mmCIF file of C-alpha atoms in Angstrom:
data_model
loop_
_atom_site.group_PDB
_atom_site.id
_atom_site.type_symbol
_atom_site.label_atom_id
_atom_site.label_comp_id
_atom_site.label_asym_id
_atom_site.label_seq_id
_atom_site.Cartn_x
_atom_site.Cartn_y
_atom_site.Cartn_z
ATOM 1 C CA MET A 1 10.463 -12.538 34.755
ATOM 2 C CA ALA A 2 6.903 -13.427 34.086
ATOM 3 C CA ALA A 3 7.003 -12.235 30.553
ATOM 4 C CA GLU A 4 10.056 -14.280 29.968
ATOM 5 C CA ARG A 5 8.570 -17.351 31.361
ATOM 6 C CA PHE A 6 5.602 -17.109 29.049
ATOM 7 C CA THR A 7 7.789 -16.149 25.867
ATOM 8 C CA GLY A 8 9.894 -19.406 26.554
ATOM 9 C CA LEU A 9 6.677 -21.530 27.103
ATOM 10 C CA ALA A 10 5.138 -20.068 23.791
ATOM 11 C CA ALA A 11 8.667 -20.617 21.673
ATOM 12 C CA VAL A 12 8.669 -24.507 23.265
ATOM 13 C CA LEU A 13 5.095 -25.145 22.149
ATOM 14 C CA ALA A 14 5.458 -23.507 18.806
ATOM 15 C CA THR A 15 8.786 -25.402 17.869
ATOM 16 C CA ILE A 16 7.187 -28.744 18.760
ATOM 17 C CA ARG A 17 4.160 -28.063 16.727
ATOM 18 C CA SER A 18 5.916 -27.517 13.957
ATOM 19 C CA GLU A 19 8.484 -30.102 14.540
ATOM 20 C CA PRO A 20 6.840 -32.984 16.495
ATOM 21 C CA SER A 21 8.771 -35.574 18.479
ATOM 22 C CA LEU A 22 11.929 -33.218 18.919
ATOM 23 C CA THR A 23 14.045 -34.452 21.984
ATOM 24 C CA GLN A 24 14.475 -31.888 24.393
ATOM 25 C CA GLY A 25 18.409 -31.183 23.330
ATOM 26 C CA GLU A 26 16.827 -30.842 19.757
ATOM 27 C CA LEU A 27 14.505 -28.258 21.176
ATOM 28 C CA THR A 28 17.191 -26.504 22.944
ATOM 29 C CA ASP A 29 18.985 -25.816 19.636
ATOM 30 C CA ARG A 30 15.847 -24.464 18.080
ATOM 31 C CA VAL A 31 14.586 -21.963 20.691
ATOM 32 C CA GLY A 32 17.938 -20.536 21.584
ATOM 33 C CA LEU A 33 17.190 -20.667 25.149
ATOM 34 C CA GLY A 34 19.607 -22.032 27.896
ATOM 35 C CA ARG A 35 19.402 -25.787 28.539
ATOM 36 C CA SER A 36 18.356 -25.464 32.093
ATOM 37 C CA VAL A 37 15.681 -22.686 30.803
ATOM 38 C CA VAL A 38 14.251 -25.155 28.454
ATOM 39 C CA ALA A 39 14.282 -28.111 31.036
ATOM 40 C CA GLU A 40 11.974 -25.699 33.222
ATOM 41 C CA ARG A 41 9.719 -24.963 30.731
ATOM 42 C CA VAL A 42 9.360 -28.317 29.510
ATOM 43 C CA SER A 43 8.755 -29.551 33.048
ATOM 44 C CA GLU A 44 6.181 -26.970 33.523
ATOM 45 C CA LEU A 45 4.164 -28.005 30.434
ATOM 46 C CA GLU A 46 4.352 -31.936 31.093
ATOM 47 C CA GLU A 47 2.929 -30.832 34.563
ATOM 48 C CA ALA A 48 0.085 -28.936 32.835
ATOM 49 C CA GLN A 49 -0.174 -32.210 30.706
ATOM 50 C CA LEU A 50 0.330 -29.956 27.336
ATOM 51 C CA LEU A 51 3.322 -32.094 26.659
ATOM 52 C CA VAL A 52 4.228 -35.801 26.525
ATOM 53 C CA THR A 53 6.333 -38.213 25.857
ATOM 54 C CA GLY A 54 6.152 -39.476 22.468
ATOM 55 C CA GLY A 55 8.443 -42.314 22.439
ATOM 56 C CA LEU A 56 12.235 -42.570 22.605
ATOM 57 C CA ALA A 57 14.781 -41.471 20.205
ATOM 58 C CA PRO A 58 18.060 -43.476 19.339
ATOM 59 C CA SER A 59 20.776 -43.381 22.102
ATOM 60 C CA THR A 60 24.032 -41.853 21.194
ATOM 61 C CA GLY A 61 25.573 -43.303 24.304
ATOM 62 C CA GLY A 62 23.490 -43.292 27.718
ATOM 63 C CA ARG A 63 19.875 -43.115 28.289
ATOM 64 C CA ALA A 64 17.956 -42.733 25.384
ATOM 65 C CA PRO A 65 16.468 -39.236 25.099
ATOM 66 C CA ARG A 66 12.754 -38.788 24.925
ATOM 67 C CA ARG A 67 10.561 -37.112 21.872
ATOM 68 C CA LEU A 68 8.538 -34.691 22.978
ATOM 69 C CA GLN A 69 4.905 -34.234 21.558
ATOM 70 C CA ILE A 70 2.068 -31.653 22.131
ATOM 71 C CA ASN A 71 -0.627 -33.815 24.203
ATOM 72 C CA PRO A 72 -3.524 -34.085 22.082
ATOM 73 C CA HIS A 73 -6.061 -35.181 24.714
ATOM 74 C CA ALA A 74 -5.358 -32.025 26.684
ATOM 75 C CA GLY A 75 -8.297 -30.261 25.416
ATOM 76 C CA PHE A 76 -9.700 -29.160 21.910
ATOM 77 C CA VAL A 77 -10.793 -26.449 19.475
ATOM 78 C CA ILE A 78 -13.207 -25.715 16.929
ATOM 79 C CA GLY A 79 -12.715 -24.354 13.652
ATOM 80 C CA ILE A 80 -15.703 -22.517 11.490
ATOM 81 C CA ASP A 81 -15.561 -21.975 7.867
ATOM 82 C CA VAL A 82 -18.212 -19.647 6.551
ATOM 83 C CA THR A 83 -18.340 -19.422 2.905
ATOM 84 C CA ALA A 84 -20.703 -17.896 0.420
ATOM 85 C CA TYR A 85 -23.000 -20.871 0.535
ATOM 86 C CA ASP A 86 -21.521 -23.413 2.861
ATOM 87 C CA LEU A 87 -20.996 -23.640 6.668
ATOM 88 C CA PHE A 88 -18.072 -26.038 7.877
ATOM 89 C CA VAL A 89 -17.618 -26.744 11.723
ATOM 90 C CA ALA A 90 -14.794 -29.121 12.845
ATOM 91 C CA ALA A 91 -13.295 -29.901 16.136
ATOM 92 C CA ALA A 92 -9.649 -30.746 16.526
ATOM 93 C CA ASP A 93 -7.360 -32.059 19.063
ATOM 94 C CA LEU A 94 -4.350 -30.041 20.006
ATOM 95 C CA THR A 95 -2.004 -31.299 17.263
ATOM 96 C CA GLY A 96 -4.773 -30.112 15.030
ATOM 97 C CA GLY A 97 -6.123 -33.829 14.153
ATOM 98 C CA ILE A 98 -9.614 -33.515 13.198
ATOM 99 C CA LEU A 99 -12.186 -35.142 15.511
ATOM 100 C CA SER A 100 -15.388 -34.419 14.073
ATOM 101 C CA SER A 101 -17.411 -32.203 11.533
ATOM 102 C CA LEU A 102 -20.382 -31.321 10.488
ATOM 103 C CA HIS A 103 -21.683 -29.287 7.327
ATOM 104 C CA GLU A 104 -24.800 -27.422 6.095
ATOM 105 C CA THR A 105 -25.717 -24.951 3.509
ATOM 106 C CA ILE A 106 -26.117 -21.629 3.795
ATOM 107 C CA ASP A 107 -26.234 -17.986 1.779
ATOM 108 C CA VAL A 108 -24.234 -15.415 3.621
ATOM 109 C CA ALA A 109 -25.929 -12.804 1.777
ATOM 110 C CA ASP A 110 -28.992 -13.748 4.434
ATOM 111 C CA GLY A 111 -27.006 -11.419 6.988
ATOM 112 C CA PRO A 112 -25.329 -11.697 10.245
ATOM 113 C CA GLU A 113 -28.120 -12.410 12.470
ATOM 114 C CA PRO A 114 -29.319 -15.885 10.688
ATOM 115 C CA ILE A 115 -26.000 -17.057 9.541
ATOM 116 C CA LEU A 116 -24.517 -16.658 13.309
ATOM 117 C CA ALA A 117 -27.530 -18.310 14.474
ATOM 118 C CA ARG A 118 -26.899 -21.175 12.151
ATOM 119 C CA VAL A 119 -23.184 -21.291 13.223
ATOM 120 C CA LYS A 120 -23.985 -21.518 16.955
ATOM 121 C CA VAL A 121 -26.833 -24.250 16.451
ATOM 122 C CA LEU A 122 -24.363 -26.237 14.164
ATOM 123 C CA THR A 123 -21.475 -26.071 16.623
ATOM 124 C CA ASN A 124 -23.395 -26.771 19.705
ATOM 125 C CA ARG A 125 -24.835 -29.935 17.881
ATOM 126 C CA LEU A 126 -21.128 -30.747 17.200
ATOM 127 C CA LEU A 127 -20.147 -30.465 20.766
ATOM 128 C CA ALA A 128 -23.475 -32.396 22.273
ATOM 129 C CA GLN A 129 -22.611 -35.254 20.068
ATOM 130 C CA ARG A 130 -18.768 -35.520 21.100
ATOM 131 C CA THR A 131 -17.254 -38.489 22.339
ATOM 132 C CA TRP A 132 -13.329 -37.433 22.748
ATOM 133 C CA PRO A 133 -11.781 -36.008 26.194
ATOM 134 C CA GLY A 134 -11.012 -32.709 27.317
ATOM 135 C CA GLU A 135 -12.869 -29.452 27.155
ATOM 136 C CA LEU A 136 -13.297 -26.695 24.602
ATOM 137 C CA LEU A 137 -10.347 -24.392 24.726
ATOM 138 C CA ALA A 138 -10.607 -21.813 21.583
ATOM 139 C CA ILE A 139 -12.474 -21.414 18.463
ATOM 140 C CA ALA A 140 -11.414 -19.733 15.239
ATOM 141 C CA ALA A 141 -13.395 -18.714 12.516
ATOM 142 C CA GLY A 142 -12.972 -17.443 8.837
ATOM 143 C CA MET A 143 -15.860 -15.321 7.181
ATOM 144 C CA ALA A 144 -16.774 -14.891 3.552
ATOM 145 C CA GLY A 145 -15.514 -11.212 3.463
ATOM 146 C CA PRO A 146 -12.843 -9.130 4.766
ATOM 147 C CA VAL A 147 -12.380 -9.360 8.680
ATOM 148 C CA ALA A 148 -10.403 -6.644 11.070
ATOM 149 C CA PHE A 149 -8.453 -9.349 12.458
ATOM 150 C CA ASP A 150 -7.498 -7.033 15.715
ATOM 151 C CA THR A 151 -11.351 -6.350 16.454
ATOM 152 C CA GLY A 152 -12.996 -9.727 14.965
ATOM 153 C CA ARG A 153 -15.587 -7.363 13.507
ATOM 154 C CA THR A 154 -16.498 -7.891 9.778
ATOM 155 C CA VAL A 155 -15.565 -5.089 7.143
ATOM 156 C CA GLY A 156 -18.622 -4.391 5.139
ATOM 157 C CA VAL A 157 -18.590 -4.661 1.373
ATOM 158 C CA PRO A 158 -21.475 -3.959 -0.707
ATOM 159 C CA MET A 159 -22.233 -7.474 -2.039
ATOM 160 C CA LEU A 160 -22.926 -8.371 1.533
ATOM 161 C CA PRO A 161 -25.316 -6.053 3.228
ATOM 162 C CA GLY A 162 -25.602 -6.045 6.845
ATOM 163 C CA TRP A 163 -22.350 -7.269 7.743
ATOM 164 C CA GLU A 164 -20.713 -4.244 8.025
ATOM 165 C CA ASP A 165 -18.911 -3.813 11.276
ATOM 166 C CA HIS A 166 -20.524 -6.893 12.867
ATOM 167 C CA PRO A 167 -19.096 -8.109 16.136
ATOM 168 C CA VAL A 168 -18.586 -11.960 15.065
ATOM 169 C CA ARG A 169 -15.768 -12.581 17.704
ATOM 170 C CA ALA A 170 -17.495 -10.780 20.418
ATOM 171 C CA GLU A 171 -20.872 -12.699 19.909
ATOM 172 C CA LEU A 172 -19.075 -16.017 19.891
ATOM 173 C CA GLU A 173 -16.969 -15.406 22.905
ATOM 174 C CA GLU A 174 -20.315 -14.503 24.371
ATOM 175 C CA GLU A 175 -21.905 -17.922 23.489
ATOM 176 C CA TRP A 176 -18.846 -20.222 24.673
ATOM 177 C CA ASP A 177 -16.865 -18.291 26.681
ATOM 178 C CA VAL A 178 -13.608 -19.305 25.364
ATOM 179 C CA PRO A 179 -10.991 -16.986 23.296
ATOM 180 C CA VAL A 180 -12.275 -16.498 19.904
ATOM 181 C CA TRP A 181 -10.037 -15.522 16.665
ATOM 182 C CA VAL A 182 -11.792 -14.268 13.148
ATOM 183 C CA ASP A 183 -10.327 -13.767 9.931
ATOM 184 C CA SER A 184 -11.321 -13.594 6.297
ATOM 185 C CA ARG A 185 -11.607 -17.084 4.761
ATOM 186 C CA VAL A 186 -8.959 -16.517 2.182
ATOM 187 C CA ASN A 187 -6.666 -16.275 4.827
ATOM 188 C CA LEU A 188 -7.433 -19.340 6.310
ATOM 189 C CA LEU A 189 -7.258 -21.089 2.941
ATOM 190 C CA ALA A 190 -3.321 -19.535 2.875
ATOM 191 C CA LEU A 191 -2.657 -20.423 6.257
ATOM 192 C CA ALA A 192 -3.767 -24.151 5.873
ATOM 193 C CA GLU A 193 -1.725 -24.248 2.771
ATOM 194 C CA ALA A 194 1.189 -22.620 4.504
ATOM 195 C CA ARG A 195 1.307 -25.174 7.298
ATOM 196 C CA SER A 196 0.457 -28.027 4.841
ATOM 197 C CA ASN A 197 1.833 -27.688 1.664
ATOM 198 C CA PRO A 198 5.337 -28.749 1.358
ATOM 199 C CA ALA A 199 6.162 -26.386 -1.367
ATOM 200 C CA ALA A 200 4.754 -23.285 0.895
ATOM 201 C CA ARG A 201 6.536 -24.614 3.704
ATOM 202 C CA THR A 202 9.848 -24.415 1.650
ATOM 203 C CA ALA A 203 8.975 -21.071 -0.148
ATOM 204 C CA ARG A 204 8.198 -19.189 3.046
ATOM 205 C CA ASN A 205 6.864 -16.141 0.979
ATOM 206 C CA ALA A 206 3.636 -16.872 -1.025
ATOM 207 C CA ILE A 207 0.286 -15.601 -2.277
ATOM 208 C CA TYR A 208 -2.574 -17.590 -2.211
ATOM 209 C CA PHE A 209 -5.227 -16.326 -5.054
ATOM 210 C CA GLU A 210 -8.675 -17.179 -4.293
ATOM 211 C CA PHE A 211 -10.837 -17.224 -7.686
ATOM 212 C CA GLY A 212 -14.274 -18.518 -6.709
ATOM 213 C CA VAL A 213 -17.444 -16.446 -6.203
ATOM 214 C CA GLY A 214 -15.270 -13.411 -5.828
ATOM 215 C CA CYS A 215 -11.603 -12.497 -5.901
ATOM 216 C CA ALA A 216 -9.263 -12.130 -3.415
ATOM 217 C CA ALA A 217 -5.555 -12.935 -2.341
ATOM 218 C CA SER A 218 -3.698 -13.877 0.869
ATOM 219 C CA LEU A 219 -0.050 -12.849 1.309
ATOM 220 C CA ILE A 220 2.520 -15.364 3.548
ATOM 221 C CA VAL A 221 5.450 -13.249 4.833
ATOM 222 C CA ASP A 222 8.273 -15.560 6.216
ATOM 223 C CA GLY A 223 5.633 -18.245 6.833
ATOM 224 C CA GLN A 224 3.266 -15.836 8.612
ATOM 225 C CA LEU A 225 -0.116 -14.212 7.546
ATOM 226 C CA TYR A 226 0.310 -10.397 6.253
ATOM 227 C CA ARG A 227 -2.990 -8.945 6.925
ATOM 228 C CA GLY A 228 -2.633 -5.116 6.297
ATOM 229 C CA ALA A 229 -4.673 -2.309 7.580
ATOM 230 C CA HIS A 230 -8.336 -3.483 8.328
ATOM 231 C CA GLY A 231 -7.810 -6.806 7.136
ATOM 232 C CA LEU A 232 -8.046 -5.677 3.631
ATOM 233 C CA ALA A 233 -4.343 -6.917 2.312
ATOM 234 C CA GLY A 234 -5.266 -8.712 -1.149
ATOM 235 C CA ALA A 235 -8.814 -7.400 -1.699
ATOM 236 C CA ILE A 236 -8.228 -7.248 -5.407
ATOM 237 C CA GLY A 237 -11.367 -8.174 -6.470
ATOM 238 C CA HIS A 238 -12.579 -4.529 -6.862
ATOM 239 C CA THR A 239 -9.341 -3.414 -8.355
ATOM 240 C CA ALA A 240 -10.019 -1.792 -11.845
ATOM 241 C CA VAL A 241 -8.833 -3.402 -15.292
ATOM 242 C CA ALA A 242 -9.133 -2.186 -18.487
ATOM 243 C CA GLU A 243 -10.868 -5.274 -20.107
ATOM 244 C CA ALA A 244 -13.803 -4.514 -17.853
ATOM 245 C CA SER A 245 -14.188 -0.869 -18.616
ATOM 246 C CA HIS A 246 -17.550 -1.268 -19.849
ATOM 247 C CA VAL A 247 -18.834 -4.142 -17.438
ATOM 248 C CA VAL A 248 -20.759 -3.429 -14.167
ATOM 249 C CA CYS A 249 -19.994 -5.423 -11.177
ATOM 250 C CA ARG A 250 -22.201 -6.664 -8.392
ATOM 251 C CA CYS A 251 -20.540 -3.853 -5.987
ATOM 252 C CA GLY A 252 -22.153 -1.324 -8.509
ATOM 253 C CA ARG A 253 -19.213 -0.122 -9.819
ATOM 254 C CA VAL A 254 -17.741 -0.205 -13.529
ATOM 255 C CA GLY A 255 -14.234 -2.313 -14.634
ATOM 256 C CA CYS A 256 -13.714 -4.440 -11.662
ATOM 257 C CA LEU A 257 -11.590 -7.881 -11.922
ATOM 258 C CA GLU A 258 -14.186 -9.638 -10.347
ATOM 259 C CA ALA A 259 -16.943 -8.616 -12.913
ATOM 260 C CA ILE A 260 -15.228 -10.725 -15.659
ATOM 261 C CA THR A 261 -13.097 -13.286 -13.791
ATOM 262 C CA SER A 262 -15.091 -14.496 -10.892
ATOM 263 C CA GLY A 263 -17.177 -17.601 -10.911
ATOM 264 C CA TRP A 264 -20.832 -15.594 -11.193
ATOM 265 C CA ALA A 265 -18.818 -13.835 -14.131
ATOM 266 C CA ILE A 266 -18.023 -16.928 -15.990
ATOM 267 C CA ALA A 267 -21.606 -18.392 -15.200
ATOM 268 C CA ARG A 268 -23.278 -15.265 -16.648
ATOM 269 C CA ASP A 269 -20.750 -15.262 -19.891
ATOM 270 C CA GLY A 270 -21.368 -19.175 -19.924
ATOM 271 C CA ARG A 271 -25.209 -18.297 -20.313
ATOM 272 C CA LEU A 272 -24.891 -16.118 -23.188
ATOM 273 C CA LEU A 273 -22.709 -18.331 -25.092
ATOM 274 C CA ALA A 274 -25.702 -21.284 -24.179
ATOM 275 C CA GLU A 275 -28.616 -18.836 -25.199
ATOM 276 C CA SER A 276 -26.738 -17.907 -28.568
ATOM 277 C CA GLY A 277 -26.283 -21.274 -29.421
ATOM 278 C CA ARG A 278 -22.444 -21.023 -29.379
ATOM 279 C CA SER A 279 -21.906 -23.917 -26.963
ATOM 280 C CA PRO A 280 -24.106 -26.946 -27.392
ATOM 281 C CA LEU A 281 -22.659 -28.432 -24.149
ATOM 282 C CA LEU A 282 -23.802 -25.179 -22.058
ATOM 283 C CA ALA A 283 -27.103 -24.939 -23.820
ATOM 284 C CA ALA A 284 -27.866 -28.843 -22.593
ATOM 285 C CA ALA A 285 -26.948 -27.696 -19.278
ATOM 286 C CA LEU A 286 -29.200 -24.493 -19.354
ATOM 287 C CA ALA A 287 -32.005 -26.794 -20.651
ATOM 288 C CA ALA A 288 -31.149 -29.402 -17.816
ATOM 289 C CA ASN A 289 -30.709 -27.143 -14.958
ATOM 290 C CA GLY A 290 -32.225 -23.743 -15.885
ATOM 291 C CA GLU A 291 -29.251 -21.909 -15.342
ATOM 292 C CA VAL A 292 -25.477 -22.079 -16.070
ATOM 293 C CA ARG A 293 -23.002 -22.621 -13.353
ATOM 294 C CA PRO A 294 -19.393 -22.517 -13.115
ATOM 295 C CA ILE A 295 -18.593 -25.679 -12.578
ATOM 296 C CA ASP A 296 -21.097 -26.243 -15.922
ATOM 297 C CA VAL A 297 -18.679 -24.133 -18.012
ATOM 298 C CA THR A 298 -15.320 -26.237 -16.667
ATOM 299 C CA ALA A 299 -17.332 -29.641 -17.198
ATOM 300 C CA ALA A 300 -18.026 -28.471 -21.022
ATOM 301 C CA ALA A 301 -14.440 -27.162 -21.581
ATOM 302 C CA GLU A 302 -13.361 -30.674 -20.378
ATOM 303 C CA GLY A 303 -15.972 -32.048 -22.809
ATOM 304 C CA GLY A 304 -14.177 -30.204 -25.901
ATOM 305 C CA ASP A 305 -16.660 -27.468 -26.334
ATOM 306 C CA ALA A 306 -14.499 -24.975 -28.064
ATOM 307 C CA ALA A 307 -16.796 -21.970 -26.729
ATOM 308 C CA ALA A 308 -16.443 -22.850 -23.149
ATOM 309 C CA ILE A 309 -12.826 -23.548 -23.665
ATOM 310 C CA ALA A 310 -12.308 -20.034 -24.826
ATOM 311 C CA LEU A 311 -14.207 -18.625 -21.718
ATOM 312 C CA LEU A 312 -11.975 -20.414 -19.231
ATOM 313 C CA GLU A 313 -9.093 -19.652 -21.097
ATOM 314 C CA ARG A 314 -9.781 -15.878 -21.297
ATOM 315 C CA ALA A 315 -10.865 -15.402 -17.808
ATOM 316 C CA ALA A 316 -7.508 -17.349 -16.846
ATOM 317 C CA ALA A 317 -5.273 -14.956 -18.930
ATOM 318 C CA LEU A 318 -7.009 -11.825 -17.542
ATOM 319 C CA LEU A 319 -6.405 -13.026 -13.896
ATOM 320 C CA GLY A 320 -2.687 -14.046 -14.976
ATOM 321 C CA SER A 321 -2.105 -10.375 -16.412
ATOM 322 C CA SER A 322 -3.889 -8.706 -12.983
ATOM 323 C CA MET A 323 -1.824 -10.769 -10.568
ATOM 324 C CA ALA A 324 1.572 -9.445 -12.472
ATOM 325 C CA THR A 325 1.668 -6.499 -10.737
ATOM 326 C CA VAL A 326 1.205 -7.840 -7.205
ATOM 327 C CA VAL A 327 3.865 -10.506 -7.999
ATOM 328 C CA ALA A 328 6.220 -7.819 -9.485
ATOM 329 C CA PHE A 329 5.759 -5.834 -6.366
ATOM 330 C CA PHE A 330 5.893 -8.594 -3.616
ATOM 331 C CA ALA A 331 8.357 -11.190 -5.681
ATOM 332 C CA PRO A 332 6.886 -14.320 -3.881
ATOM 333 C CA GLN A 333 8.664 -17.877 -4.561
ATOM 334 C CA LEU A 334 5.215 -19.479 -4.796
ATOM 335 C CA LEU A 335 1.593 -18.708 -6.062
ATOM 336 C CA ILE A 336 -1.272 -20.976 -5.261
ATOM 337 C CA ILE A 337 -4.385 -20.721 -7.363
ATOM 338 C CA GLY A 338 -7.570 -21.541 -5.398
ATOM 339 C CA GLY A 339 -11.334 -21.282 -5.872
ATOM 340 C CA GLY A 340 -13.462 -22.767 -8.641
ATOM 341 C CA ILE A 341 -11.015 -21.656 -11.307
ATOM 342 C CA ALA A 342 -8.802 -24.255 -9.829
ATOM 343 C CA ARG A 343 -11.396 -27.092 -10.945
ATOM 344 C CA ALA A 344 -10.397 -26.658 -14.554
ATOM 345 C CA GLY A 345 -7.000 -27.451 -13.748
ATOM 346 C CA GLU A 346 -4.550 -27.030 -16.551
ATOM 347 C CA LEU A 347 -7.131 -25.594 -18.642
ATOM 348 C CA ALA A 348 -6.953 -22.563 -16.494
ATOM 349 C CA LEU A 349 -3.553 -22.965 -15.414
ATOM 350 C CA VAL A 350 -1.589 -22.869 -18.586
ATOM 351 C CA PRO A 351 -3.035 -19.691 -19.940
ATOM 352 C CA LEU A 352 -2.828 -17.769 -16.669
ATOM 353 C CA ARG A 353 0.812 -18.801 -16.417
ATOM 354 C CA GLN A 354 1.425 -17.780 -19.968
ATOM 355 C CA ALA A 355 -0.403 -14.219 -19.128
ATOM 356 C CA LEU A 356 1.826 -13.764 -15.787
ATOM 357 C CA ASP A 357 4.986 -14.644 -17.397
ATOM 358 C CA SER A 358 4.449 -12.262 -20.076
ATOM 359 C CA ARG A 359 3.918 -9.262 -17.855
ATOM 360 C CA ILE A 360 6.974 -9.888 -15.333
ATOM 361 C CA LEU A 361 10.744 -9.926 -15.424
ATOM 362 C CA PRO A 362 12.196 -13.172 -16.850
ATOM 363 C CA ALA A 363 14.348 -13.403 -13.912
ATOM 364 C CA ALA A 364 11.245 -13.356 -11.696
ATOM 365 C CA ALA A 365 9.243 -15.768 -13.773
ATOM 366 C CA ALA A 366 12.082 -18.246 -14.002
ATOM 367 C CA ASP A 367 11.934 -19.089 -10.264
ATOM 368 C CA LEU A 368 8.102 -18.634 -9.635
ATOM 369 C CA LEU A 369 5.911 -22.008 -8.624
ATOM 370 C CA VAL A 370 2.259 -21.888 -9.752
ATOM 371 C CA GLU A 371 0.369 -24.511 -8.165
ATOM 372 C CA LEU A 372 -2.919 -25.726 -7.494
ATOM 373 C CA PRO A 373 -3.875 -26.225 -3.519
ATOM 374 C CA VAL A 374 -2.742 -29.439 -2.189
ATOM 375 C CA LEU A 375 -6.182 -29.121 0.307
ATOM 376 C CA ASP A 376 -9.710 -29.582 -0.894
ATOM 377 C CA GLU A 377 -11.404 -26.035 -0.748
ATOM 378 C CA ASN A 378 -14.088 -27.566 1.283
ATOM 379 C CA SER A 379 -11.623 -28.741 4.101
ATOM 380 C CA GLY A 380 -8.965 -26.129 3.693
ATOM 381 C CA GLY A 381 -11.102 -23.461 5.199
ATOM 382 C CA VAL A 382 -11.921 -25.391 8.397
ATOM 383 C CA ASP A 383 -8.424 -26.982 8.522
ATOM 384 C CA GLY A 384 -7.101 -23.110 8.503
ATOM 385 C CA ALA A 385 -9.379 -22.223 11.147
ATOM 386 C CA VAL A 386 -8.073 -25.134 13.506
ATOM 387 C CA HIS A 387 -4.488 -23.901 12.656
ATOM 388 C CA LEU A 388 -5.323 -20.409 13.829
ATOM 389 C CA ALA A 389 -7.021 -21.344 16.853
ATOM 390 C CA LEU A 390 -3.933 -23.331 17.875
ATOM 391 C CA GLU A 391 -1.312 -20.988 16.679
ATOM 392 C CA GLU A 392 -3.190 -18.153 18.718
ATOM 393 C CA LEU A 393 -4.128 -20.511 21.792
ATOM 394 C CA PHE A 394 -0.331 -21.288 22.169
ATOM 395 C CA THR A 395 1.006 -17.666 22.192
ATOM 396 C CA ARG A 396 2.579 -15.765 25.224
ATOM 397 C CA ASP A 397 -0.447 -13.717 25.492
ATOM 398 C CA GLN A 398 -2.811 -16.674 25.857
ATOM 399 C CA LEU A 399 -0.874 -19.184 27.752
ATOM 400 C CA PRO A 400 -1.789 -17.326 31.468
ATOM 401 C CA ARG A 401 -5.369 -18.245 30.991
ATOM 402 C CA LEU A 402 -4.758 -21.642 29.102
ATOM 403 C CA LEU A 403 -2.514 -22.925 32.322
ATOM 404 C CA SER A 404 -4.983 -21.544 34.431
ATOM 405 C CA THR A 405 -7.487 -23.455 32.583
ATOM 406 C CA VAL A 406 -5.767 -26.605 32.640
ATOM 407 C CA ALA A 407 -4.737 -26.126 36.310
ATOM 408 C CA THR A 408 -8.413 -25.598 37.500
ATOM 409 C CA ARG A 409 -9.340 -28.720 35.586
ATOM 410 C CA ALA A 410 -6.985 -30.958 36.954
ATOM 411 C CA ALA A 411 -7.962 -29.738 40.577
ATOM 412 C CA LEU A 412 -11.362 -30.431 39.818
ATOM 413 C CA SER A 413 -10.581 -34.274 38.559
ATOM 414 C CA ALA A 414 -8.131 -34.970 41.609
#
C-alpha cells in the first residue's frame, strides 16, 4: 500500500509539473487513477504545502473548480553546471523559476579537488545571499565529462586527468546533506531543451549534439534521457572517421571525429590559415590576441573571409556525415545542434544538413527537423540541472524523505 501511495503522489506531482494549473478533474483524467484516490493524494500534497490553488477554472455548472499548482515557496533546489572553462550555480523554486545565480571562470583540467572546492565556495556564497523562503531540498550538477548516473561518479577520459571515478555525488551530499544527482552536462543541455523547446516536446525522440570543446550527443527517448551503460551513450567524439586518419587527437589516438571538428580543432586550423596568410581576418585576430579562437573563425566567416568560411563549412559537413549513422540507427524526429558551432548559425547548419541528408534515406530526411537550441548554452546547462533536481526530487523513491522534511519544517515553525 505504501508503494502505491507514493506512486500516486509522484504521478500527481509529475503531471502538474508538466501541465501547471490543471483542475482536479483534468488531473484525474491524466494520471489514470480513481477519482477518490486522486482526491486523497491531492489533499495529502496540499497538507504538506507542496500543492496550492492557483485560481479557479471556468465553471461548467455549479462551483468553479480549483486549478492546482506546485507551491513554488515550499523549498528550493540548486543547479550546478561545470563546463570546461565556466562554473554556473543557480537556485530555483519548486516550479523551476530561477531565484538567483552566480558564475565564475574555471579550468576543469585543474582536477576534481580544486574544481569541487570552487563549486562549494560559489554555492555557499549563493546560499548566504538568499532572500527567498524555504530550505534547500536537492541539488543536481552537470559535469564537463561523462558521468555514471547511478553512482554519481565521473568516468575518466584521457583529456581530463584526475577525474577518473571521482565520487562527485558523495562529496556534494556530504557538504549539504541533501539528495544530489550528477550527470554529464550534455545530458542536462538536452534535458533543458526537452522541457523548454516546443519542437522537442512535440517530437519526443530527439538527439542533442554538442559540438564545442569536444563532441558529444545526448539521446531523448520518449521524452526521457537515455544514458546507456556507464553514462557513455552519445560519446561520439572519439569514434574514428576516415577524414581524420592522419590527425592526432588530444586523447592521444589518431583519427577521432573531435580531432577535425571540435572547437579546439577549428582554432588550430584557423591559426594555420592566419599564419599562412590565407585568411586576412584571422591573421588580424592572431596579431591582436596572440591566438585564434573558434569565435574568431566564426566572426571571420561572418565577415566574408573565404578561408574561414571554407573551414567552417568543411567542419560542419564532416559533422553532418558523422551524424548520419547515429540518425539512421535511432531515427529521431528532431536534431538539436548545440555548442560553439551553433554560433555560426546558417553558415554551419546548411552544409551540415546537406551532408547529413546525402547519407540517410530520403524518407528519413523528409520529416527530420534540424534546429539550433532555444536556450542559451550558458543558461541551458544550469536549467537542465534544475529540471533534473526537481524531476528526481518528486519521484516515488524520494517522496518519503521529502514529505518527512516538509513535515519536520512545519512542526518547527508551528
